[in-house]
């Protein structure tokens, strides 16, 4: 019965197009692991650490939009998925967990490796179910309908975490006996189709609400299209089409898929820095902001709109959750983003280009020139690393960005491909911004590579790397290479920007947390190529070397936290001064 149920669970997942399994070794999960191993259509990876496995699955799901399946044994193994469960839940990432459990008669008896796994993840899963021990008294059809429901709940917008707690009694190992398909499932066995097919669901607003939105947009004189995190190529293309129709100013987050386009019309690349300049007075009388997508990186944006709220603040997302930290949204639309953008593009009149938008674009371009000249005349720095990678990374690759300073630097100073490569440019940017934690960065990058089926560059801080060292083992099994650029500033660099940094007696031991560690021996341990450039030219050479070799590597860049703080402060002063001619002369 264990073998039969294990086969049914895995086979039904595969029939539904869910064929990527992340397995952590253990005994109680033997029926599931064996079923994956024996299924010729199942793709699998072995991940020793469940926490890393969870984030690897998240990276895969971010790339594909399809859930990976996590399989683990009983006890604290499943508990190690919790950080990934929280990240996936908050950011609507589809994830399916098959935790193995001991039978109910062993619960609360002191039996070894037995904990209470029911509702283990609290309210974070979108659906959870305690699957009973396999027995002849329960129809096997129950297994299939349960799996089909679980898949539907994980996939249907907005998506999320599904937890199936699977109890098994011994014996767990497969026997030589042939597993008979029950008579009730013979047709299912022969058809090779899912037992219960769930129709796709599309979230569509009422026609009257769409018309109201069209009227507001059409009557807007000064409008900003703010593009937050987008999750698919289809969403990116639909937003691009709408942006061309609007001719509004476009503020694009690094996770949007638009931020790293060099010459897309009306794209205000450096809007975050622009908000610090005199030209920002032009933004104080905004009629309408339409925000598509969530999880915005720029803290400066939130500060600005709190002081200068628009007349209309319209938020569009494919989930019912409130994403409004400033409490300014006046109209919220839950909708499939691709559908709504296509509908708006069809029915909106073509709006004319605005001299106001051109003024913003001109000021933004001058900030870009200023930043480029300043960074290229300085030594190897953290903003320079982010900018250089955005310039050099091939468009068919993927880019994974860790939290804290790397994603902020890329969001503020990144630059991308030229107009002739857009909108066909395929560079995808991934990050874990659900809870913005530093854990699982390397593991997520490896999953992102598997999902995209493309090489990945990951920009990761030193603390984040130390937190996730064991995930470097995954690089040995990834068919797609991952170049991990580790920015080592010997501690928590982002804390230098906080007021606590002025308390020098407390700052270093409790916030700066220097560790004095390097990553050369780590690279040797995991048999990875290693580079340690000391200046900008060396970094460019080493990074291009790593790209050309097409295999996983570590590129370690050593920076100084105090110098990094000063550099950012200098850049902020330069970009906000408004005296462009003096700036250019001082840099030249």
Coordinates of C-alpha atoms in Angstrom, one line a residue, residues 334-536:
X334 CA -7.5 42.7 -8.5
X335 CA -7.0 41.2 -11.9
X336 CA -4.8 39.1 -14.1
X337 CA -2.2 41.6 -15.1
X338 CA -1.8 40.4 -18.7
X339 CA -5.5 40.5 -19.3
X340 CA -6.1 44.0 -17.8
X341 CA -3.1 45.6 -19.5
X342 CA -4.2 44.1 -22.9
X343 CA -7.7 45.4 -22.3
X344 CA -6.5 48.9 -21.4
X345 CA -4.2 48.9 -24.5
X346 CA -7.2 48.1 -26.7
X347 CA -9.5 50.7 -25.4
X348 CA -7.4 53.7 -24.3
X349 CA -6.7 56.4 -26.9
X350 CA -3.1 56.9 -27.9
X351 CA -1.9 59.6 -25.6
X352 CA 0.6 62.2 -26.8
X353 CA 4.1 62.5 -25.6
X354 CA 4.6 65.2 -22.9
X355 CA 7.3 67.8 -22.5
X356 CA 7.0 67.2 -18.8
X357 CA 8.0 63.5 -19.3
X358 CA 10.9 64.6 -21.6
X359 CA 12.1 67.0 -18.8
X360 CA 12.2 64.1 -16.3
X361 CA 13.9 61.8 -18.8
X362 CA 16.6 64.5 -19.5
X363 CA 17.3 65.0 -15.8
X364 CA 17.4 61.2 -15.2
X365 CA 19.9 60.8 -18.1
X366 CA 22.2 63.4 -16.6
X367 CA 22.1 61.6 -13.3
X368 CA 23.1 58.4 -15.2
X369 CA 26.0 60.2 -16.8
X370 CA 27.1 61.6 -13.5
X371 CA 27.0 58.3 -11.8
X372 CA 28.8 56.5 -14.6
X373 CA 31.7 59.0 -14.7
X374 CA 32.0 59.1 -10.9
X375 CA 32.0 55.3 -10.5
X376 CA 34.5 54.7 -13.4
X377 CA 37.0 57.0 -11.8
X378 CA 36.8 55.4 -8.4
X379 CA 38.2 52.0 -7.3
X380 CA 36.3 48.8 -7.2
X381 CA 33.1 49.6 -5.2
X382 CA 29.8 48.0 -4.5
X383 CA 27.7 50.3 -6.8
X384 CA 30.3 49.8 -9.5
X385 CA 29.9 46.0 -9.2
X386 CA 26.2 46.2 -9.6
X387 CA 26.4 48.6 -12.6
X388 CA 29.2 46.7 -14.3
X389 CA 27.4 43.4 -14.1
X390 CA 24.2 45.0 -15.5
X391 CA 26.3 46.2 -18.4
X392 CA 28.1 43.0 -19.2
X393 CA 25.7 40.2 -18.4
X394 CA 24.4 38.5 -21.6
X395 CA 20.7 39.1 -22.2
X396 CA 19.9 35.4 -22.5
X397 CA 21.2 34.8 -18.9
X398 CA 19.4 35.4 -15.7
X399 CA 20.4 37.7 -12.8
X400 CA 19.7 36.9 -9.1
X401 CA 20.1 39.6 -6.6
X402 CA 20.5 39.2 -2.8
X403 CA 18.9 41.5 -0.3
X404 CA 20.4 44.4 1.7
X405 CA 22.8 46.4 -0.4
X406 CA 23.2 44.4 -3.7
X407 CA 19.5 44.8 -4.8
X408 CA 19.5 48.5 -3.7
X409 CA 22.7 49.2 -5.7
X410 CA 21.3 47.5 -8.8
X411 CA 18.0 49.3 -8.5
X412 CA 19.7 52.7 -8.1
X413 CA 22.6 52.4 -10.5
X414 CA 22.0 49.5 -12.9
X415 CA 22.0 50.0 -16.6
X416 CA 21.0 47.6 -19.4
X417 CA 20.6 46.7 -23.0
X418 CA 20.0 49.2 -25.9
X419 CA 16.7 49.7 -27.6
X420 CA 17.3 47.4 -30.5
X421 CA 17.5 44.5 -28.1
X422 CA 14.1 45.4 -26.5
X423 CA 11.4 44.2 -26.0
X424 CA 12.8 40.9 -27.2
X425 CA 15.5 41.1 -24.4
X426 CA 15.2 38.0 -22.3
X427 CA 17.2 38.9 -19.2
X428 CA 15.2 37.9 -16.1
X429 CA 15.9 39.4 -12.7
X430 CA 15.0 37.4 -9.5
X431 CA 15.1 38.3 -5.8
X432 CA 13.4 37.2 -2.6
X433 CA 11.5 40.4 -1.6
X434 CA 8.5 38.7 0.1
X435 CA 10.2 39.2 3.5
X436 CA 13.5 40.5 2.2
X437 CA 15.6 38.1 4.2
X438 CA 19.2 37.3 3.5
X439 CA 18.8 33.5 3.9
X440 CA 18.7 31.1 0.9
X441 CA 20.2 33.5 -1.6
X442 CA 22.6 31.0 -3.2
X443 CA 20.0 28.2 -3.1
X444 CA 17.4 30.4 -4.8
X445 CA 19.9 31.3 -7.5
X446 CA 20.5 27.7 -8.3
X447 CA 16.8 27.0 -8.5
X448 CA 16.4 30.1 -10.7
X449 CA 19.0 28.7 -13.1
X450 CA 17.2 25.3 -13.3
X451 CA 13.9 27.1 -14.0
X452 CA 15.2 29.4 -16.6
X453 CA 17.4 26.8 -18.1
X454 CA 20.0 29.5 -18.5
X455 CA 23.3 30.5 -16.8
X456 CA 22.8 32.8 -13.8
X457 CA 24.9 35.6 -12.2
X458 CA 24.1 36.0 -8.5
X459 CA 25.2 39.1 -6.6
X460 CA 25.3 38.1 -2.9
X461 CA 26.7 39.8 0.3
X462 CA 29.2 38.1 2.5
X463 CA 26.8 37.5 5.4
X464 CA 24.2 36.1 3.1
X465 CA 26.8 33.8 1.6
X466 CA 28.0 32.6 5.0
X467 CA 24.4 32.0 5.9
X468 CA 23.9 29.7 2.8
X469 CA 27.4 28.1 2.3
X470 CA 26.0 24.6 2.1
X471 CA 24.0 25.6 -1.0
X472 CA 27.2 25.8 -2.9
X473 CA 27.0 22.0 -3.1
X474 CA 24.0 22.4 -5.4
X475 CA 26.3 24.1 -8.0
X476 CA 28.0 20.7 -8.5
X477 CA 24.7 19.3 -9.8
X478 CA 23.3 22.2 -11.7
X479 CA 23.5 21.8 -15.4
X480 CA 23.3 25.6 -15.8
X481 CA 26.3 27.4 -14.3
X482 CA 25.9 30.0 -11.5
X483 CA 28.5 32.7 -11.1
X484 CA 28.3 33.9 -7.5
X485 CA 29.7 37.4 -7.1
X486 CA 30.3 37.7 -3.3
X487 CA 30.7 41.3 -2.1
X488 CA 32.7 40.9 1.1
X489 CA 32.7 44.0 3.3
X490 CA 33.4 41.9 6.4
X491 CA 30.0 42.3 8.0
X492 CA 26.6 43.9 7.6
X493 CA 27.2 46.8 5.2
X494 CA 23.7 48.1 5.2
X495 CA 23.7 48.8 8.9
X496 CA 26.3 51.6 8.3
X497 CA 23.4 53.6 6.8
X498 CA 21.3 53.4 9.9
X499 CA 21.4 55.8 12.9
X500 CA 22.8 53.1 15.1
X501 CA 26.1 53.4 13.3
X502 CA 26.8 56.6 15.3
X503 CA 26.9 54.5 18.5
X504 CA 30.4 53.3 17.8
X505 CA 30.8 51.3 21.0
X506 CA 27.7 49.2 20.1
X507 CA 27.9 49.2 16.3
X508 CA 30.8 46.9 15.4
X509 CA 30.1 44.0 17.7
X510 CA 26.3 43.9 17.5
X511 CA 25.5 45.3 14.0
X512 CA 28.7 45.5 11.9
X513 CA 29.6 41.9 13.0
X514 CA 33.0 41.6 11.4
X515 CA 34.0 38.0 10.7
X516 CA 37.4 38.2 9.0
X517 CA 36.6 35.4 6.6
X518 CA 37.5 34.9 2.9
X519 CA 36.0 32.6 0.4
X520 CA 38.9 31.1 -1.5
X521 CA 39.0 27.9 0.5
X522 CA 35.3 27.6 0.3
X523 CA 35.6 27.6 -3.5
X524 CA 38.3 24.9 -3.3
X525 CA 36.1 22.8 -1.0
X526 CA 33.2 22.8 -3.5
X527 CA 35.5 22.6 -6.5
X528 CA 34.5 25.9 -8.0
X529 CA 36.6 28.4 -10.0
X530 CA 37.7 31.3 -7.9
X531 CA 38.5 34.9 -8.8
X532 CA 39.5 37.8 -6.5
X533 CA 39.9 41.0 -8.6
X534 CA 41.4 44.0 -6.9
X535 CA 40.3 46.8 -9.3
X536 CA 37.7 47.5 -11.9

